[in-house]
């Protein structure tokens, strides 16, 4: 359980670093408008984010939270497919 909590905290920190100020769909919030957009996050940090989702999935699987682990694995895949 402790490892899962650490992995979740790492995920939160990464999400804040990479996506602070973005809507859920990845578009800029708060009116930058006029064609201005936030630059794509660095690919190496996106890779770390996908790994964080994988690590959470591993810990959930170990705790026999199988549905939650599948969801975490899928989120890691979605991040990779979208940004990498």
PDB file of N, CA and C in Angstrom:
ATOM      1  N   UNK A   1       0.832  -1.190   0.000  1.00  0.00           N
ATOM      2  CA  UNK A   1       0.000   0.000   0.000  1.00  0.00           C
ATOM      3  C   UNK A   1       0.879   1.258   0.000  1.00  0.00           C
ATOM      4  N   UNK A   2       1.950   1.201   0.742  1.00  0.00           N
ATOM      5  CA  UNK A   2       2.866   2.345   0.806  1.00  0.00           C
ATOM      6  C   UNK A   2       3.490   2.632  -0.566  1.00  0.00           C
ATOM      7  N   UNK A   3       3.887   1.586  -1.274  1.00  0.00           N
ATOM      8  CA  UNK A   3       4.463   1.773  -2.608  1.00  0.00           C
ATOM      9  C   UNK A   3       3.443   2.384  -3.559  1.00  0.00           C
ATOM     10  N   UNK A   4       2.190   1.961  -3.448  1.00  0.00           N
ATOM     11  CA  UNK A   4       1.132   2.520  -4.291  1.00  0.00           C
ATOM     12  C   UNK A   4       0.954   4.012  -3.993  1.00  0.00           C
ATOM     13  N   UNK A   5       0.964   4.372  -2.731  1.00  0.00           N
ATOM     14  CA  UNK A   5       0.811   5.783  -2.362  1.00  0.00           C
ATOM     15  C   UNK A   5       1.964   6.629  -2.897  1.00  0.00           C
ATOM     16  N   UNK A   6       3.173   6.109  -2.835  1.00  0.00           N
ATOM     17  CA  UNK A   6       4.330   6.841  -3.366  1.00  0.00           C
ATOM     18  C   UNK A   6       4.212   7.014  -4.881  1.00  0.00           C
ATOM     19  N   UNK A   7       3.794   5.951  -5.560  1.00  0.00           N
ATOM     20  CA  UNK A   7       3.629   6.034  -7.014  1.00  0.00           C
ATOM     21  C   UNK A   7       2.540   7.031  -7.384  1.00  0.00           C
ATOM     22  N   UNK A   8       1.458   7.067  -6.616  1.00  0.00           N
ATOM     23  CA  UNK A   8       0.381   8.022  -6.883  1.00  0.00           C
ATOM     24  C   UNK A   8       0.847   9.457  -6.640  1.00  0.00           C
ATOM     25  N   UNK A   9       1.652   9.664  -5.603  1.00  0.00           N
ATOM     26  CA  UNK A   9       2.197  11.003  -5.351  1.00  0.00           C
ATOM     27  C   UNK A   9       3.118  11.440  -6.488  1.00  0.00           C
ATOM     28  N   UNK A  10       3.927  10.520  -6.996  1.00  0.00           N
ATOM     29  CA  UNK A  10       4.792  10.837  -8.126  1.00  0.00           C
ATOM     30  C   UNK A  10       3.961  11.205  -9.347  1.00  0.00           C
ATOM     31  N   UNK A  11       2.881  10.482  -9.567  1.00  0.00           N
ATOM     32  CA  UNK A  11       1.997  10.769 -10.690  1.00  0.00           C
ATOM     33  C   UNK A  11       1.396  12.165 -10.577  1.00  0.00           C
ATOM     34  N   UNK A  12       0.949  12.519  -9.404  1.00  0.00           N
ATOM     35  CA  UNK A  12       0.368  13.851  -9.189  1.00  0.00           C
ATOM     36  C   UNK A  12       1.390  14.934  -9.495  1.00  0.00           C
ATOM     37  N   UNK A  13       2.602  14.770  -9.004  1.00  0.00           N
ATOM     38  CA  UNK A  13       3.648  15.763  -9.248  1.00  0.00           C
ATOM     39  C   UNK A  13       3.961  15.892 -10.737  1.00  0.00           C
ATOM     40  N   UNK A  14       4.031  14.773 -11.421  1.00  0.00           N
ATOM     41  CA  UNK A  14       4.301  14.801 -12.866  1.00  0.00           C
ATOM     42  C   UNK A  14       3.171  15.479 -13.631  1.00  0.00           C
ATOM     43  N   UNK A  15       1.935  15.150 -13.273  1.00  0.00           N
ATOM     44  CA  UNK A  15       0.799  15.769 -13.951  1.00  0.00           C
ATOM     45  C   UNK A  15       0.795  17.277 -13.737  1.00  0.00           C
ATOM     46  N   UNK A  16       1.087  17.708 -12.525  1.00  0.00           N
ATOM     47  CA  UNK A  16       1.143  19.148 -12.258  1.00  0.00           C
ATOM     48  C   UNK A  16       2.249  19.802 -13.071  1.00  0.00           C
ATOM     49  N   UNK A  17       3.392  19.154 -13.146  1.00  0.00           N
ATOM     50  CA  UNK A  17       4.522  19.691 -13.909  1.00  0.00           C
ATOM     51  C   UNK A  17       4.180  19.819 -15.394  1.00  0.00           C
ATOM     52  N   UNK A  18       3.554  18.797 -15.946  1.00  0.00           N
ATOM     53  CA  UNK A  18       3.359  18.728 -17.386  1.00  0.00           C
ATOM     54  C   UNK A  18       2.091  19.401 -17.879  1.00  0.00           C
ATOM     55  N   UNK A  19       1.037  19.342 -17.083  1.00  0.00           N
ATOM     56  CA  UNK A  19      -0.268  19.740 -17.599  1.00  0.00           C
ATOM     57  C   UNK A  19      -0.939  20.824 -16.783  1.00  0.00           C
ATOM     58  N   UNK A  20      -0.232  21.506 -15.933  1.00  0.00           N
ATOM     59  CA  UNK A  20      -0.826  22.572 -15.137  1.00  0.00           C
ATOM     60  C   UNK A  20      -1.421  23.626 -16.063  1.00  0.00           C
ATOM     61  N   UNK A  21      -2.708  23.894 -15.894  1.00  0.00           N
ATOM     62  CA  UNK A  21      -3.363  24.898 -16.715  1.00  0.00           C
ATOM     63  C   UNK A  21      -3.990  24.364 -17.975  1.00  0.00           C
ATOM     64  N   UNK A  22      -4.075  23.024 -18.123  1.00  0.00           N
ATOM     65  CA  UNK A  22      -4.689  22.451 -19.311  1.00  0.00           C
ATOM     66  C   UNK A  22      -6.027  21.806 -18.951  1.00  0.00           C
ATOM     67  N   UNK A  23      -6.962  21.854 -19.892  1.00  0.00           N
ATOM     68  CA  UNK A  23      -8.224  21.139 -19.743  1.00  0.00           C
ATOM     69  C   UNK A  23      -7.954  19.644 -19.838  1.00  0.00           C
ATOM     70  N   UNK A  24      -8.970  18.835 -19.517  1.00  0.00           N
ATOM     71  CA  UNK A  24      -8.825  17.391 -19.587  1.00  0.00           C
ATOM     72  C   UNK A  24      -8.475  16.912 -20.983  1.00  0.00           C
ATOM     73  N   UNK A  25      -8.937  17.606 -22.016  1.00  0.00           N
ATOM     74  CA  UNK A  25      -8.646  17.181 -23.387  1.00  0.00           C
ATOM     75  C   UNK A  25      -7.275  17.660 -23.860  1.00  0.00           C
ATOM     76  N   UNK A  26      -6.553  18.367 -22.995  1.00  0.00           N
ATOM     77  CA  UNK A  26      -5.211  18.827 -23.343  1.00  0.00           C
ATOM     78  C   UNK A  26      -5.173  20.217 -23.926  1.00  0.00           C
ATOM     79  N   UNK A  27      -6.333  20.868 -24.082  1.00  0.00           N
ATOM     80  CA  UNK A  27      -6.335  22.228 -24.615  1.00  0.00           C
ATOM     81  C   UNK A  27      -6.058  23.221 -23.500  1.00  0.00           C
ATOM     82  N   UNK A  28      -5.539  24.361 -23.885  1.00  0.00           N
ATOM     83  CA  UNK A  28      -5.162  25.393 -22.923  1.00  0.00           C
ATOM     84  C   UNK A  28      -6.396  25.991 -22.257  1.00  0.00           C
ATOM     85  N   UNK A  29      -6.378  26.116 -20.946  1.00  0.00           N
ATOM     86  CA  UNK A  29      -7.446  26.788 -20.214  1.00  0.00           C
ATOM     87  C   UNK A  29      -7.081  28.251 -20.035  1.00  0.00           C
ATOM     88  N   UNK A  30      -8.051  29.042 -19.738  1.00  0.00           N
ATOM     89  CA  UNK A  30      -7.779  30.382 -19.258  1.00  0.00           C
ATOM     90  C   UNK A  30      -7.448  31.411 -20.299  1.00  0.00           C
ATOM     91  N   UNK A  31      -7.885  31.220 -21.522  1.00  0.00           N
ATOM     92  CA  UNK A  31      -7.901  32.301 -22.480  1.00  0.00           C
ATOM     93  C   UNK A  31      -6.598  32.738 -23.090  1.00  0.00           C
ATOM     94  N   UNK A  32      -5.680  31.836 -23.392  1.00  0.00           N
ATOM     95  CA  UNK A  32      -4.528  32.283 -24.176  1.00  0.00           C
ATOM     96  C   UNK A  32      -5.039  32.704 -25.543  1.00  0.00           C
ATOM     97  N   UNK A  33      -5.915  31.889 -26.122  1.00  0.00           N
ATOM     98  CA  UNK A  33      -6.608  32.248 -27.359  1.00  0.00           C
ATOM     99  C   UNK A  33      -5.697  32.725 -28.466  1.00  0.00           C
ATOM    100  N   UNK A  34      -6.267  33.250 -29.507  1.00  0.00           N
ATOM    101  CA  UNK A  34      -5.566  33.878 -30.629  1.00  0.00           C
ATOM    102  C   UNK A  34      -4.433  33.023 -31.177  1.00  0.00           C
ATOM    103  N   UNK A  35      -4.659  31.700 -31.201  1.00  0.00           N
ATOM    104  CA  UNK A  35      -3.664  30.823 -31.803  1.00  0.00           C
ATOM    105  C   UNK A  35      -2.460  30.530 -30.932  1.00  0.00           C
ATOM    106  N   UNK A  36      -2.382  31.115 -29.756  1.00  0.00           N
ATOM    107  CA  UNK A  36      -1.258  30.827 -28.871  1.00  0.00           C
ATOM    108  C   UNK A  36      -1.551  29.527 -28.142  1.00  0.00           C
ATOM    109  N   UNK A  37      -0.570  28.660 -28.071  1.00  0.00           N
ATOM    110  CA  UNK A  37      -0.775  27.404 -27.378  1.00  0.00           C
ATOM    111  C   UNK A  37       0.459  27.073 -26.565  1.00  0.00           C
ATOM    112  N   UNK A  38       0.244  26.244 -25.591  1.00  0.00           N
ATOM    113  CA  UNK A  38       1.337  25.784 -24.748  1.00  0.00           C
ATOM    114  C   UNK A  38       2.172  24.790 -25.538  1.00  0.00           C
ATOM    115  N   UNK A  39       3.487  24.831 -25.427  1.00  0.00           N
ATOM    116  CA  UNK A  39       4.314  23.880 -26.162  1.00  0.00           C
ATOM    117  C   UNK A  39       4.077  22.454 -25.670  1.00  0.00           C
ATOM    118  N   UNK A  40       4.348  21.505 -26.547  1.00  0.00           N
ATOM    119  CA  UNK A  40       4.225  20.094 -26.182  1.00  0.00           C
ATOM    120  C   UNK A  40       5.173  19.799 -25.015  1.00  0.00           C
ATOM    121  N   UNK A  41       4.728  18.966 -24.076  1.00  0.00           N
ATOM    122  CA  UNK A  41       5.628  18.590 -22.968  1.00  0.00           C
ATOM    123  C   UNK A  41       6.821  17.797 -23.510  1.00  0.00           C
ATOM    124  N   UNK A  42       7.962  17.876 -22.841  1.00  0.00           N
ATOM    125  CA  UNK A  42       9.134  17.114 -23.289  1.00  0.00           C
ATOM    126  C   UNK A  42       8.846  15.619 -23.307  1.00  0.00           C
ATOM    127  N   UNK A  43       9.272  14.946 -24.351  1.00  0.00           N
ATOM    128  CA  UNK A  43       8.971  13.524 -24.521  1.00  0.00           C
ATOM    129  C   UNK A  43       9.563  12.665 -23.406  1.00  0.00           C
ATOM    130  N   UNK A  44      10.723  13.048 -22.885  1.00  0.00           N
ATOM    131  CA  UNK A  44      11.295  12.241 -21.809  1.00  0.00           C
ATOM    132  C   UNK A  44      10.447  12.311 -20.542  1.00  0.00           C
ATOM    133  N   UNK A  45       9.819  13.463 -20.284  1.00  0.00           N
ATOM    134  CA  UNK A  45       8.947  13.584 -19.103  1.00  0.00           C
ATOM    135  C   UNK A  45       7.622  12.852 -19.330  1.00  0.00           C
ATOM    136  N   UNK A  46       7.139  12.854 -20.572  1.00  0.00           N
ATOM    137  CA  UNK A  46       5.928  12.102 -20.905  1.00  0.00           C
ATOM    138  C   UNK A  46       6.188  10.609 -20.706  1.00  0.00           C
ATOM    139  N   UNK A  47       7.371  10.152 -21.106  1.00  0.00           N
ATOM    140  CA  UNK A  47       7.725   8.748 -20.901  1.00  0.00           C
ATOM    141  C   UNK A  47       7.710   8.401 -19.417  1.00  0.00           C
ATOM    142  N   UNK A  48       8.217   9.295 -18.587  1.00  0.00           N
ATOM    143  CA  UNK A  48       8.205   9.068 -17.139  1.00  0.00           C
ATOM    144  C   UNK A  48       6.762   9.008 -16.632  1.00  0.00           C
ATOM    145  N   UNK A  49       5.886   9.835 -17.189  1.00  0.00           N
ATOM    146  CA  UNK A  49       4.481   9.809 -16.799  1.00  0.00           C
ATOM    147  C   UNK A  49       3.846   8.462 -17.151  1.00  0.00           C
ATOM    148  N   UNK A  50       4.115   7.960 -18.346  1.00  0.00           N
ATOM    149  CA  UNK A  50       3.587   6.648 -18.738  1.00  0.00           C
ATOM    150  C   UNK A  50       4.125   5.557 -17.812  1.00  0.00           C
ATOM    151  N   UNK A  51       5.384   5.658 -17.447  1.00  0.00           N
ATOM    152  CA  UNK A  51       5.991   4.696 -16.519  1.00  0.00           C
ATOM    153  C   UNK A  51       5.329   4.787 -15.144  1.00  0.00           C
ATOM    154  N   UNK A  52       4.999   5.993 -14.714  1.00  0.00           N
ATOM    155  CA  UNK A  52       4.328   6.161 -13.420  1.00  0.00           C
ATOM    156  C   UNK A  52       2.971   5.454 -13.418  1.00  0.00           C
ATOM    157  N   UNK A  53       2.226   5.577 -14.520  1.00  0.00           N
ATOM    158  CA  UNK A  53       0.954   4.848 -14.613  1.00  0.00           C
ATOM    159  C   UNK A  53       1.200   3.340 -14.566  1.00  0.00           C
ATOM    160  N   UNK A  54       2.232   2.880 -15.250  1.00  0.00           N
ATOM    161  CA  UNK A  54       2.563   1.455 -15.218  1.00  0.00           C
ATOM    162  C   UNK A  54       2.893   1.016 -13.789  1.00  0.00           C
ATOM    163  N   UNK A  55       3.707   1.798 -13.092  1.00  0.00           N
ATOM    164  CA  UNK A  55       4.090   1.448 -11.720  1.00  0.00           C
ATOM    165  C   UNK A  55       2.871   1.378 -10.807  1.00  0.00           C
ATOM    166  N   UNK A  56       1.942   2.297 -10.991  1.00  0.00           N
ATOM    167  CA  UNK A  56       0.715   2.260 -10.197  1.00  0.00           C
ATOM    168  C   UNK A  56      -0.059   0.984 -10.510  1.00  0.00           C
ATOM    169  N   UNK A  57      -0.139   0.642 -11.797  1.00  0.00           N
ATOM    170  CA  UNK A  57      -0.825  -0.587 -12.188  1.00  0.00           C
ATOM    171  C   UNK A  57      -0.197  -1.826 -11.561  1.00  0.00           C
ATOM    172  N   UNK A  58       1.124  -1.868 -11.515  1.00  0.00           N
ATOM    173  CA  UNK A  58       1.825  -3.004 -10.901  1.00  0.00           C
ATOM    174  C   UNK A  58       1.460  -3.117  -9.429  1.00  0.00           C
ATOM    175  N   UNK A  59       1.487  -2.000  -8.722  1.00  0.00           N
ATOM    176  CA  UNK A  59       1.175  -2.036  -7.289  1.00  0.00           C
ATOM    177  C   UNK A  59      -0.291  -2.407  -7.045  1.00  0.00           C
ATOM    178  N   UNK A  60      -1.188  -1.906  -7.886  1.00  0.00           N
ATOM    179  CA  UNK A  60      -2.604  -2.267  -7.751  1.00  0.00           C
ATOM    180  C   UNK A  60      -2.800  -3.757  -8.028  1.00  0.00           C
ATOM    181  N   UNK A  61      -2.092  -4.263  -9.017  1.00  0.00           N
ATOM    182  CA  UNK A  61      -2.188  -5.688  -9.334  1.00  0.00           C
ATOM    183  C   UNK A  61      -1.704  -6.526  -8.146  1.00  0.00           C
ATOM    184  N   UNK A  62      -0.601  -6.120  -7.545  1.00  0.00           N
ATOM    185  CA  UNK A  62      -0.070  -6.823  -6.378  1.00  0.00           C
ATOM    186  C   UNK A  62      -1.089  -6.844  -5.242  1.00  0.00           C
ATOM    187  N   UNK A  63      -1.836  -5.741  -5.103  1.00  0.00           N
ATOM    188  CA  UNK A  63      -2.859  -5.642  -4.048  1.00  0.00           C
ATOM    189  C   UNK A  63      -4.184  -6.282  -4.466  1.00  0.00           C
ATOM    190  N   UNK A  64      -4.194  -6.954  -5.619  1.00  0.00           N
ATOM    191  CA  UNK A  64      -5.362  -7.642  -6.158  1.00  0.00           C
ATOM    192  C   UNK A  64      -6.512  -6.692  -6.489  1.00  0.00           C
ATOM    193  N   UNK A  65      -6.153  -5.470  -6.875  1.00  0.00           N
ATOM    194  CA  UNK A  65      -7.129  -4.493  -7.354  1.00  0.00           C
ATOM    195  C   UNK A  65      -7.044  -4.511  -8.881  1.00  0.00           C
ATOM    196  N   UNK A  66      -7.540  -5.606  -9.461  1.00  0.00           N
ATOM    197  CA  UNK A  66      -7.292  -5.893 -10.865  1.00  0.00           C
ATOM    198  C   UNK A  66      -7.935  -4.894 -11.819  1.00  0.00           C
ATOM    199  N   UNK A  67      -9.170  -4.507 -11.571  1.00  0.00           N
ATOM    200  CA  UNK A  67      -9.826  -3.535 -12.452  1.00  0.00           C
ATOM    201  C   UNK A  67      -9.089  -2.194 -12.416  1.00  0.00           C
ATOM    202  N   UNK A  68      -8.688  -1.770 -11.228  1.00  0.00           N
ATOM    203  CA  UNK A  68      -7.946  -0.516 -11.101  1.00  0.00           C
ATOM    204  C   UNK A  68      -6.603  -0.612 -11.814  1.00  0.00           C
ATOM    205  N   UNK A  69      -5.962  -1.773 -11.718  1.00  0.00           N
ATOM    206  CA  UNK A  69      -4.657  -1.915 -12.372  1.00  0.00           C
ATOM    207  C   UNK A  69      -4.812  -1.850 -13.890  1.00  0.00           C
ATOM    208  N   UNK A  70      -5.854  -2.470 -14.432  1.00  0.00           N
ATOM    209  CA  UNK A  70      -6.076  -2.389 -15.877  1.00  0.00           C
ATOM    210  C   UNK A  70      -6.326  -0.952 -16.318  1.00  0.00           C
ATOM    211  N   UNK A  71      -7.062  -0.215 -15.513  1.00  0.00           N
ATOM    212  CA  UNK A  71      -7.310   1.195 -15.825  1.00  0.00           C
ATOM    213  C   UNK A  71      -6.006   1.978 -15.841  1.00  0.00           C
ATOM    214  N   UNK A  72      -5.143   1.738 -14.882  1.00  0.00           N
ATOM    215  CA  UNK A  72      -3.855   2.440 -14.832  1.00  0.00           C
ATOM    216  C   UNK A  72      -2.981   2.082 -16.022  1.00  0.00           C
ATOM    217  N   UNK A  73      -2.932   0.791 -16.366  1.00  0.00           N
ATOM    218  CA  UNK A  73      -2.162   0.385 -17.538  1.00  0.00           C
ATOM    219  C   UNK A  73      -2.694   1.076 -18.797  1.00  0.00           C
ATOM    220  N   UNK A  74      -4.022   1.129 -18.939  1.00  0.00           N
ATOM    221  CA  UNK A  74      -4.623   1.772 -20.118  1.00  0.00           C
ATOM    222  C   UNK A  74      -4.275   3.258 -20.183  1.00  0.00           C
ATOM    223  N   UNK A  75      -4.278   3.929 -19.036  1.00  0.00           N
ATOM    224  CA  UNK A  75      -3.932   5.353 -19.019  1.00  0.00           C
ATOM    225  C   UNK A  75      -2.489   5.564 -19.468  1.00  0.00           C
ATOM    226  N   UNK A  76      -1.596   4.697 -19.036  1.00  0.00           N
ATOM    227  CA  UNK A  76      -0.206   4.793 -19.479  1.00  0.00           C
ATOM    228  C   UNK A  76      -0.089   4.627 -20.982  1.00  0.00           C
ATOM    229  N   UNK A  77      -0.843   3.680 -21.532  1.00  0.00           N
ATOM    230  CA  UNK A  77      -0.841   3.471 -22.985  1.00  0.00           C
ATOM    231  C   UNK A  77      -1.399   4.696 -23.697  1.00  0.00           C
ATOM    232  N   UNK A  78      -2.495   5.238 -23.184  1.00  0.00           N
ATOM    233  CA  UNK A  78      -3.113   6.406 -23.816  1.00  0.00           C
ATOM    234  C   UNK A  78      -2.160   7.599 -23.830  1.00  0.00           C
ATOM    235  N   UNK A  79      -1.456   7.824 -22.734  1.00  0.00           N
ATOM    236  CA  UNK A  79      -0.481   8.917 -22.672  1.00  0.00           C
ATOM    237  C   UNK A  79       0.600   8.705 -23.734  1.00  0.00           C
ATOM    238  N   UNK A  80       1.126   7.478 -23.800  1.00  0.00           N
ATOM    239  CA  UNK A  80       2.161   7.180 -24.791  1.00  0.00           C
ATOM    240  C   UNK A  80       1.688   7.372 -26.212  1.00  0.00           C
ATOM    241  N   UNK A  81       0.495   6.887 -26.501  1.00  0.00           N
ATOM    242  CA  UNK A  81      -0.029   7.013 -27.864  1.00  0.00           C
ATOM    243  C   UNK A  81      -0.299   8.466 -28.232  1.00  0.00           C
ATOM    244  N   UNK A  82      -0.751   9.234 -27.289  1.00  0.00           N
ATOM    245  CA  UNK A  82      -1.095  10.615 -27.590  1.00  0.00           C
ATOM    246  C   UNK A  82       0.137  11.506 -27.785  1.00  0.00           C
ATOM    247  N   UNK A  83       1.125  11.333 -26.942  1.00  0.00           N
ATOM    248  CA  UNK A  83       2.248  12.279 -26.924  1.00  0.00           C
ATOM    249  C   UNK A  83       3.560  11.727 -27.484  1.00  0.00           C
ATOM    250  N   UNK A  84       3.692  10.404 -27.588  1.00  0.00           N
ATOM    251  CA  UNK A  84       4.996   9.847 -27.999  1.00  0.00           C
ATOM    252  C   UNK A  84       4.969   9.276 -29.401  1.00  0.00           C
TER     253      UNK A  84
END
